[in-house]
Every structure is written in structure tokens, then in C-alpha cells.
Amino acid sequence: EAQVTQNPRYLITVTGKKLTVTCSQNMNHEYMSWYRQDPGLGLRQIYYSMNVEVTDKGDVPEGYKVSRKEKRNFPLILESPSPNQTSLYFCASSLAPSYEQYFGPGTRLTVT
Amino acid sequence: GEDVEQSLFLSVREGDSSVINCTYTDSSSTYLYWYKQEPGAGLQLLTYIFSNMDMKQDQRLTVLLNKKDKHLSLRIADTQTGDSAIYFCAEGDTGRRALTFGSGTRLQVQP
């Protein structure tokens, strides 16, 4: 089954404690992306990747890092989480940036 | 830059038609999408339309595109309680780094 998986689905952590949210796709897509969803703000892109070892900033990259060492995986790293990073995070993949995006189920992060 | 706007909330009665509207600013938009997000889930593609089309119908869904006014609408016929969700409009074009999403319209279906 074609899918994007994310882990964990729910995470509560404290300020400053490094965390990683994993994302994996099984569709051989070149393009992958991370979004955060906040009430009234819709989806905002954090980082994206056009291919292995090619990543770039989206609209709201501050406080986040990503890596793309393999085509299927695109982890999101928060080196020092802060409460304003409390949000719902989605990973997505597609053949190209403007083509249909396939979304993961989301990770709800709470930073206290 | 690109911008996509949607109204935040729509309430309809079961069995009625729902119309969700979206406006966008970029006249070069080639791909226009409607996504559905159910509670606790990710976004799923509902339907799409290319800029060279005016209308697309898929069972209970009808998408209308007015390129002159940069207006996109999604009509759901015979709306059911299972259609209650947030609906996102998104647009994109070749060469862009990402789709641009609207802020989503929450559809509430009253039994």
C-alpha cells in the first residue's frame, strides 16, 4: 500500500530536549516536505527536499533541521524545542512539488 | 507571492448541497487541488483540476474553475454527516517549490 508514515503520532516534551520526528515513504518519490498546521493559519511549509542530499528552507524554517540521506526518509529535527513549536506536523511526498502531495497521518507535538 | 483564501466555516443540513469557495492570486496556477482532512488524520486528495479545464465532476463532487476571477469552488451534492471535515484548496505551478494551501474551510453537516 502506498503510504507516508510518521513517528511518533503524539509527543509531549520539555523545552530544550532534542527530538526527531521520522518520516518515510514507499512510493519512490523524489520530493518530500514538512508542514506545520496551526489553527487559522492553514499549512505552512517548514523544509522541503527535491532529492537525496538536496534540502531547502520553506516558509517557517527557524528552529528546525532536516536531512535526506536516503530517498525514502526525511526526518525533522528540533535541536532545542520551544513552546511556540507546539503544533501538528505533517510530512508529505510527491513526484514533484506541484503534483499531488501524499500526506502522513500527522504528529501532534506539545512542548512545555 | 502566491496567496490562497478560503472562508473558515460552513454549516449545512444533511442532504443539502455544500459549496466551498476558494480564491487565489497567481494567474499562472496550473494545478488546483481540493484536499479533505478528517479529525485526527492527514490530508487526503479529494479531486483536482487543471487550469485548462472549467469544470470537473466526480460522483457527488463538482469542481468549477473561473480563471478570469481566479475562483475555485467545490460543490458536494447530497451532503452526508461523513462529509464533515476541513477542506483545503491548494494551487501550484511547474517550477515552484511547493503547493500553496488555503487556511481550510471547516464543513459542519447537521443531521
GROMACS .gro file of C-alpha atoms in nm:
model
  223
    1GLU     CA    1   0.000   0.000   0.000
    2ALA     CA    2   0.134   0.341  -0.099
    3GLN     CA    3   0.179   0.546   0.214
    4VAL     CA    4   0.369   0.802   0.415
    5THR     CA    5   0.437   0.707   0.775
    6GLN     CA    6   0.535   0.933   1.062
    7ASN     CA    7   0.650   0.853   1.413
    8PRO     CA    8   0.565   0.927   1.680
    9ARG     CA    9   0.199   1.026   1.635
   10TYR     CA   10   0.191   1.209   1.967
   11LEU     CA   11   0.477   1.360   2.164
   12ILE     CA   12   0.490   1.568   2.480
   13THR     CA   13   0.833   1.704   2.568
   14VAL     CA   14   1.004   1.980   2.763
   15THR     CA   15   1.178   2.292   2.641
   16GLY     CA   16   1.529   2.226   2.514
   17LYS     CA   17   1.516   1.848   2.487
   18LYS     CA   18   1.620   1.747   2.136
   19LEU     CA   19   1.373   1.537   1.941
   20THR     CA   20   1.336   1.379   1.599
   21VAL     CA   21   1.017   1.304   1.410
   22THR     CA   22   1.066   1.039   1.146
   23CYS     CA   23   0.901   1.030   0.805
   24SER     CA   24   0.917   0.753   0.549
   25GLN     CA   25   0.750   0.699   0.210
   26ASN     CA   26   0.733   0.385  -0.003
   27MET     CA   27   0.641   0.543  -0.338
   28ASN     CA   28   0.992   0.628  -0.460
   29HIS     CA   29   0.900   0.996  -0.460
   30GLU     CA   30   1.178   1.247  -0.513
   31TYR     CA   31   1.006   1.540  -0.343
   32MET     CA   32   0.938   1.543   0.033
   33SER     CA   33   0.823   1.820   0.259
   34TRP     CA   34   0.740   1.908   0.619
   35TYR     CA   35   0.447   2.130   0.719
   36ARG     CA   36   0.309   2.257   1.043
   37GLN     CA   37  -0.061   2.318   1.090
   38ASP     CA   38  -0.185   2.579   1.336
   39PRO     CA   39  -0.545   2.698   1.387
   40GLY     CA   40  -0.639   2.973   1.143
   41LEU     CA   41  -0.301   2.959   0.967
   42GLY     CA   42  -0.350   2.656   0.748
   43LEU     CA   43  -0.044   2.461   0.640
   44ARG     CA   44   0.295   2.629   0.643
   45GLN     CA   45   0.593   2.463   0.486
   46ILE     CA   46   0.897   2.419   0.712
   47TYR     CA   47   1.152   2.248   0.486
   48TYR     CA   48   1.148   2.057   0.162
   49SER     CA   49   1.374   1.826  -0.030
   50MET     CA   50   1.393   1.785  -0.408
   51ASN     CA   51   1.606   1.472  -0.386
   52VAL     CA   52   1.867   1.289  -0.178
   53GLU     CA   53   2.109   1.535  -0.014
   54VAL     CA   54   1.910   1.833  -0.154
   55THR     CA   55   1.713   2.024   0.110
   56ASP     CA   56   1.596   2.382   0.137
   57LYS     CA   57   1.404   2.616   0.364
   58GLY     CA   58   1.032   2.666   0.337
   59ASP     CA   59   0.831   2.949   0.488
   60VAL     CA   60   0.896   2.881   0.858
   61PRO     CA   61   1.234   2.703   0.897
   62GLU     CA   62   1.359   2.866   1.219
   63GLY     CA   63   1.422   2.615   1.496
   64TYR     CA   64   1.410   2.309   1.267
   65LYS     CA   65   1.659   2.093   1.081
   66VAL     CA   66   1.611   1.816   0.826
   67SER     CA   67   1.824   1.562   0.646
   68ARG     CA   68   1.774   1.347   0.337
   69LYS     CA   69   2.033   1.072   0.333
   70GLU     CA   70   1.804   0.819   0.166
   71LYS     CA   71   1.524   0.875  -0.081
   72ARG     CA   72   1.253   0.724   0.140
   73ASN     CA   73   1.334   0.903   0.468
   74PHE     CA   74   1.308   1.268   0.565
   75PRO     CA   75   1.337   1.322   0.942
   76LEU     CA   76   1.252   1.651   1.111
   77ILE     CA   77   1.485   1.751   1.394
   78LEU     CA   78   1.415   2.002   1.669
   79GLU     CA   79   1.752   2.063   1.837
   80SER     CA   80   1.611   2.277   2.120
   81PRO     CA   81   1.230   2.274   2.114
   82SER     CA   82   1.039   2.572   2.248
   83PRO     CA   83   0.668   2.611   2.339
   84ASN     CA   84   0.598   2.804   2.016
   85GLN     CA   85   0.678   2.483   1.827
   86THR     CA   86   0.375   2.315   1.980
   87SER     CA   87   0.180   2.222   1.669
   88LEU     CA   88   0.053   1.948   1.440
   89TYR     CA   89   0.322   1.838   1.195
   90PHE     CA   90   0.273   1.669   0.860
   91CYS     CA   91   0.520   1.505   0.628
   92ALA     CA   92   0.428   1.479   0.260
   93SER     CA   93   0.580   1.335  -0.054
   94SER     CA   94   0.516   1.358  -0.427
   95LEU     CA   95   0.676   1.313  -0.767
   96ALA     CA   96   0.729   1.689  -0.794
   97PRO     CA   97   0.645   2.000  -0.585
   98SER     CA   98   0.325   2.090  -0.771
   99TYR     CA   99   0.194   1.739  -0.817
  100GLU     CA  100  -0.045   1.561  -0.580
  101GLN     CA  101   0.100   1.553  -0.230
  102TYR     CA  102   0.064   1.236  -0.023
  103PHE     CA  103   0.041   1.319   0.346
  104GLY     CA  104   0.138   1.127   0.655
  105PRO     CA  105  -0.109   1.093   0.944
  106GLY     CA  106   0.045   1.377   1.143
  107THR     CA  107   0.245   1.418   1.465
  108ARG     CA  108   0.096   1.622   1.744
  109LEU     CA  109   0.380   1.783   1.939
  110THR     CA  110   0.342   1.961   2.271
  111VAL     CA  111   0.641   2.144   2.419
  112THR     CA  112   0.603   2.253   2.781
  113GLY     CA  113   0.377   3.592  -0.379
  114GLU     CA  114   0.104   3.335  -0.415
  115ASP     CA  115  -0.192   3.353  -0.182
  116VAL     CA  116  -0.498   3.132  -0.141
  117GLU     CA  117  -0.803   3.237   0.060
  118GLN     CA  118  -1.099   3.040   0.191
  119SER     CA  119  -1.380   3.113   0.430
  120LEU     CA  120  -1.326   2.943   0.766
  121PHE     CA  121  -1.657   2.778   0.833
  122LEU     CA  122  -1.965   2.639   0.654
  123SER     CA  123  -2.266   2.469   0.809
  124VAL     CA  124  -2.526   2.277   0.606
  125ARG     CA  125  -2.806   2.030   0.671
  126GLU     CA  126  -2.772   1.667   0.573
  127GLY     CA  127  -2.899   1.614   0.219
  128ASP     CA  128  -2.836   1.972   0.109
  129SER     CA  129  -2.559   2.075  -0.130
  130SER     CA  130  -2.242   2.233   0.008
  131VAL     CA  131  -2.037   2.485  -0.185
  132ILE     CA  132  -1.688   2.566  -0.060
  133ASN     CA  133  -1.514   2.859  -0.226
  134CYS     CA  134  -1.150   2.947  -0.278
  135THR     CA  135  -0.975   3.242  -0.440
  136TYR     CA  136  -0.612   3.254  -0.545
  137THR     CA  137  -0.386   3.531  -0.667
  138ASP     CA  138  -0.140   3.369  -0.908
  139SER     CA  139  -0.272   3.368  -1.265
  140SER     CA  140  -0.007   3.112  -1.366
  141SER     CA  141  -0.154   2.843  -1.140
  142THR     CA  142  -0.165   2.522  -1.340
  143TYR     CA  143  -0.272   2.266  -1.082
  144LEU     CA  144  -0.558   2.321  -0.840
  145TYR     CA  145  -0.648   2.071  -0.571
  146TRP     CA  146  -0.907   2.004  -0.307
  147TYR     CA  147  -0.794   1.809  -0.001
  148LYS     CA  148  -1.006   1.673   0.283
  149GLN     CA  149  -0.886   1.643   0.642
  150GLU     CA  150  -1.094   1.433   0.880
  151PRO     CA  151  -1.044   1.470   1.257
  152GLY     CA  152  -0.713   1.324   1.372
  153ALA     CA  153  -0.598   1.241   1.020
  154GLY     CA  154  -0.373   1.375   0.749
  155LEU     CA  155  -0.489   1.545   0.431
  156GLN     CA  156  -0.625   1.328   0.153
  157LEU     CA  157  -0.667   1.437  -0.206
  158LEU     CA  158  -1.035   1.466  -0.298
  159THR     CA  159  -1.011   1.592  -0.651
  160TYR     CA  160  -0.809   1.819  -0.875
  161ILE     CA  161  -0.849   2.032  -1.186
  162PHE     CA  162  -0.602   2.164  -1.439
  163SER     CA  163  -0.608   2.528  -1.546
  164ASN     CA  164  -0.718   2.438  -1.899
  165MET     CA  165  -1.047   2.298  -1.764
  166ASP     CA  166  -1.359   2.483  -1.646
  167MET     CA  167  -1.535   2.201  -1.468
  168LYS     CA  168  -1.477   1.853  -1.340
  169GLN     CA  169  -1.735   1.616  -1.198
  170ASP     CA  170  -1.663   1.307  -0.992
  171GLN     CA  171  -1.968   1.139  -0.841
  172ARG     CA  172  -2.104   1.381  -0.576
  173LEU     CA  173  -1.821   1.630  -0.628
  174THR     CA  174  -1.819   1.911  -0.882
  175VAL     CA  175  -1.525   2.147  -0.919
  176LEU     CA  176  -1.574   2.476  -1.101
  177LEU     CA  177  -1.285   2.696  -1.209
  178ASN     CA  178  -1.324   3.059  -1.312
  179LYS     CA  179  -0.979   3.157  -1.435
  180LYS     CA  180  -1.074   3.517  -1.505
  181ASP     CA  181  -1.177   3.574  -1.143
  182LYS     CA  182  -0.920   3.325  -1.005
  183HIS     CA  183  -1.201   3.148  -0.823
  184LEU     CA  184  -1.231   2.779  -0.750
  185SER     CA  185  -1.528   2.607  -0.592
  186LEU     CA  186  -1.610   2.260  -0.466
  187ARG     CA  187  -1.972   2.150  -0.465
  188ILE     CA  188  -2.072   1.842  -0.267
  189ALA     CA  189  -2.416   1.713  -0.362
  190ASP     CA  190  -2.638   1.537  -0.106
  191THR     CA  191  -2.402   1.621   0.179
  192GLN     CA  192  -2.372   1.350   0.445
  193THR     CA  193  -2.254   1.364   0.807
  194GLY     CA  194  -1.942   1.177   0.693
  195ASP     CA  195  -1.851   1.480   0.482
  196SER     CA  196  -1.789   1.681   0.799
  197ALA     CA  197  -1.421   1.773   0.779
  198ILE     CA  198  -1.182   2.054   0.694
  199TYR     CA  199  -1.142   2.116   0.321
  200PHE     CA  200  -0.825   2.273   0.185
  201CYS     CA  201  -0.781   2.436  -0.150
  202ALA     CA  202  -0.425   2.428  -0.292
  203GLU     CA  203  -0.262   2.559  -0.608
  204GLY     CA  204   0.071   2.509  -0.778
  205ASP     CA  205   0.267   2.558  -1.095
  206THR     CA  206   0.565   2.398  -1.262
  207GLY     CA  207   0.888   2.540  -1.124
  208ARG     CA  208   0.753   2.629  -0.782
  209ARG     CA  209   0.899   2.477  -0.469
  210ALA     CA  210   0.565   2.385  -0.313
  211LEU     CA  211   0.190   2.396  -0.336
  212THR     CA  212   0.025   2.695  -0.170
  213PHE     CA  213  -0.256   2.593   0.064
  214GLY     CA  214  -0.551   2.792   0.187
  215SER     CA  215  -0.627   2.802   0.559
  216GLY     CA  216  -0.905   2.544   0.523
  217THR     CA  217  -1.286   2.554   0.547
  218ARG     CA  218  -1.447   2.357   0.827
  219LEU     CA  219  -1.766   2.195   0.696
  220GLN     CA  220  -2.020   2.101   0.960
  221VAL     CA  221  -2.311   1.882   0.850
  222GLN     CA  222  -2.617   1.896   1.073
  223PRO     CA  223  -2.831   1.580   1.085
   0.00000   0.00000   0.00000
